[in-house]
Tab-separated table of C-alpha atoms in Angstrom:
chain	number	residue	atom	x	y	z
M	1304	UNK	CA	122.849	-17.040	-69.336
M	1305	UNK	CA	124.508	-18.764	-66.370
M	1306	UNK	CA	126.591	-15.643	-65.643
M	1307	UNK	CA	123.385	-13.616	-65.503
M	1308	UNK	CA	121.836	-16.111	-63.078
M	1309	UNK	CA	124.997	-15.989	-60.960
M	1310	UNK	CA	124.832	-12.181	-60.896
M	1311	UNK	CA	121.138	-11.997	-60.006
M	1312	UNK	CA	121.341	-14.764	-57.405
M	1313	UNK	CA	124.171	-12.789	-55.802
M	1314	UNK	CA	121.646	-10.057	-54.962
M	1315	UNK	CA	119.552	-12.626	-53.112
M	1316	UNK	CA	122.596	-13.964	-51.273
M	1317	UNK	CA	123.697	-10.467	-50.262
M	1318	UNK	CA	120.225	-9.515	-49.043
M	1319	UNK	CA	119.741	-12.649	-46.934
M	1320	UNK	CA	123.322	-12.539	-45.645
M	1321	UNK	CA	122.971	-8.901	-44.589
M	1322	UNK	CA	119.612	-9.748	-43.009
M	1323	UNK	CA	121.156	-12.717	-41.144
M	1324	UNK	CA	124.025	-10.564	-39.862
M	1325	UNK	CA	121.670	-7.814	-38.693
M	1326	UNK	CA	119.362	-10.387	-37.095
M	1327	UNK	CA	122.293	-11.998	-35.265
M	1328	UNK	CA	123.576	-8.681	-33.930
M	1329	UNK	CA	120.075	-7.602	-32.904
M	1330	UNK	CA	119.558	-10.898	-31.084
M	1331	UNK	CA	122.951	-10.590	-29.452
M	1332	UNK	CA	122.389	-7.003	-28.328
M	1333	UNK	CA	118.850	-7.565	-27.059
M	1334	UNK	CA	119.792	-10.862	-25.400
M	1335	UNK	CA	116.652	-12.461	-26.777
M	1336	UNK	CA	115.945	-16.127	-27.192
M	1337	UNK	CA	117.290	-17.868	-30.305
M	1338	UNK	CA	114.042	-19.052	-31.862
M	1339	UNK	CA	113.062	-21.122	-34.894
M	1340	UNK	CA	112.811	-17.911	-36.950
M	1341	UNK	CA	116.470	-17.155	-36.234
M	1342	UNK	CA	117.444	-20.671	-37.211
M	1343	UNK	CA	115.499	-20.366	-40.484
M	1344	UNK	CA	117.157	-17.054	-41.349
M	1345	UNK	CA	120.605	-18.559	-40.811
M	1346	UNK	CA	119.677	-21.750	-42.638
M	1347	UNK	CA	118.196	-19.916	-45.633
M	1348	UNK	CA	121.412	-17.896	-45.861
M	1349	UNK	CA	123.423	-21.115	-45.814
M	1350	UNK	CA	121.261	-22.670	-48.546
M	1351	UNK	CA	121.262	-19.540	-50.734
M	1352	UNK	CA	125.048	-19.246	-50.496
M	1353	UNK	CA	125.541	-22.901	-51.425
M	1354	UNK	CA	123.273	-22.494	-54.440
M	1355	UNK	CA	125.370	-19.463	-55.414
M	1356	UNK	CA	128.509	-21.582	-55.131
M	1357	UNK	CA	127.091	-24.220	-57.477
M	1358	UNK	CA	125.928	-21.604	-59.977
M	1359	UNK	CA	129.309	-19.878	-59.685
M	1360	UNK	CA	131.242	-23.052	-60.362
M	1361	UNK	CA	129.167	-23.728	-63.472
M	1362	UNK	CA	129.640	-20.115	-64.585
M	1363	UNK	CA	133.379	-20.347	-63.929
M	1364	UNK	CA	133.977	-23.441	-66.013
M	1365	UNK	CA	131.733	-22.311	-68.872
M	1366	UNK	CA	133.033	-18.737	-69.105
M	1367	UNK	CA	135.212	-17.242	-71.771
M	1368	UNK	CA	137.569	-16.158	-68.958
M	1369	UNK	CA	138.224	-19.808	-68.156
M	1370	UNK	CA	139.033	-20.462	-71.825
M	1371	UNK	CA	141.416	-17.494	-71.710
M	1372	UNK	CA	143.111	-18.921	-68.629
M	1373	UNK	CA	143.534	-22.302	-70.259
M	1374	UNK	CA	144.980	-20.716	-73.402
M	1375	UNK	CA	147.244	-18.155	-71.713
M	1376	UNK	CA	148.252	-20.185	-68.682
M	1377	UNK	CA	148.040	-19.434	-65.005
M	1378	UNK	CA	151.284	-17.447	-65.020
M	1379	UNK	CA	149.794	-14.901	-67.409
M	1380	UNK	CA	146.551	-14.762	-65.412
M	1381	UNK	CA	148.464	-13.956	-62.235
M	1382	UNK	CA	150.283	-11.083	-64.000
M	1383	UNK	CA	146.996	-9.505	-65.142
M	1384	UNK	CA	145.131	-7.985	-62.167
M	1385	UNK	CA	141.719	-8.000	-63.894
M	1386	UNK	CA	141.974	-11.654	-64.907
M	1387	UNK	CA	143.441	-12.600	-61.521
M	1388	UNK	CA	140.513	-10.990	-59.713
M	1389	UNK	CA	137.917	-12.787	-61.849
M	1390	UNK	CA	139.637	-16.153	-62.212
M	1391	UNK	CA	141.432	-16.535	-58.881
M	1392	UNK	CA	140.464	-14.042	-56.185
M	1393	UNK	CA	136.688	-13.901	-56.752
M	1394	UNK	CA	136.130	-17.680	-56.728
M	1395	UNK	CA	138.661	-18.393	-53.965
M	1396	UNK	CA	137.328	-15.743	-51.611
M	1397	UNK	CA	133.764	-16.842	-52.424
M	1398	UNK	CA	134.593	-20.414	-51.466
M	1399	UNK	CA	136.243	-19.218	-48.248
M	1400	UNK	CA	133.222	-17.044	-47.412
M	1401	UNK	CA	130.760	-19.876	-48.017
M	1402	UNK	CA	132.961	-22.169	-45.942
M	1403	UNK	CA	132.799	-19.639	-43.098
M	1404	UNK	CA	129.003	-19.493	-43.384
M	1405	UNK	CA	128.884	-23.283	-43.231
M	1406	UNK	CA	131.221	-23.428	-40.228
M	1407	UNK	CA	129.276	-20.689	-38.448
M	1408	UNK	CA	125.981	-22.471	-39.005
M	1409	UNK	CA	127.416	-25.799	-37.817
M	1410	UNK	CA	129.090	-24.289	-34.757
M	1411	UNK	CA	126.023	-22.343	-33.650
M	1412	UNK	CA	124.032	-25.577	-33.350
M	1413	UNK	CA	126.491	-26.854	-30.739
M	1414	UNK	CA	126.184	-23.774	-28.523
M	1415	UNK	CA	124.146	-24.076	-25.347
M	1416	UNK	CA	123.133	-20.460	-24.828
M	1417	UNK	CA	121.162	-18.135	-27.060
M	1418	UNK	CA	123.855	-15.462	-26.754
M	1419	UNK	CA	126.522	-17.899	-27.925
M	1420	UNK	CA	124.361	-18.933	-30.893
M	1421	UNK	CA	123.803	-15.335	-31.987
M	1422	UNK	CA	127.469	-14.487	-31.444
M	1423	UNK	CA	128.665	-17.425	-33.542
M	1424	UNK	CA	126.357	-16.509	-36.431
M	1425	UNK	CA	127.278	-12.823	-36.104
M	1426	UNK	CA	131.024	-13.445	-36.229
M	1427	UNK	CA	131.185	-16.023	-39.012
M	1428	UNK	CA	128.499	-14.480	-41.217
M	1429	UNK	CA	129.961	-10.966	-40.843
M	1430	UNK	CA	133.422	-12.107	-41.883
M	1431	UNK	CA	131.868	-13.945	-44.835
M	1432	UNK	CA	129.899	-10.828	-45.809
M	1433	UNK	CA	133.017	-8.649	-45.719
M	1434	UNK	CA	134.941	-11.149	-47.833
M	1435	UNK	CA	132.140	-11.362	-50.382
M	1436	UNK	CA	131.829	-7.580	-50.599
M	1437	UNK	CA	135.583	-7.289	-51.114
M	1438	UNK	CA	135.637	-9.534	-54.188
M	1439	UNK	CA	132.435	-8.662	-56.047
M	1440	UNK	CA	133.412	-7.438	-59.512
M	1441	UNK	CA	131.426	-4.211	-59.068
M	1442	UNK	CA	132.294	-2.802	-62.490
M	1443	UNK	CA	130.804	-5.869	-64.183
M	1444	UNK	CA	127.764	-5.865	-61.928
M	1445	UNK	CA	126.769	-2.346	-62.849
M	1446	UNK	CA	127.552	-2.695	-66.551
M	1447	UNK	CA	124.925	-5.430	-67.096
């Protein structure tokens, strides 16, 4: 059940993250004012990604993959590319991506110009999006 929630919430995170990235680039390119709407888009992305992290951590520690890792040992997990992707790469890159979103959101608040705010969100959120897209277990997503 928790894995299903993690998978479906990921759609929400991807949609709002893509929307936040597009919004940041549009604001940057049009040189428009960074308004409350822009702040809310970035903030909702931050909140959604943190919820995904919590759901993901619960899913991680309650999964059969985690039991396999505990039984086989980390050395065996690292030798198996499928297990390594699910048990090491996916969670680690997810944590890094959510950390980047958090840093980007925090840094944008300290910027004095609208352009700098949009640029900060655009850079950090885009890198996070690329990292997330690189580690989604696509074969599992489309088999559910």
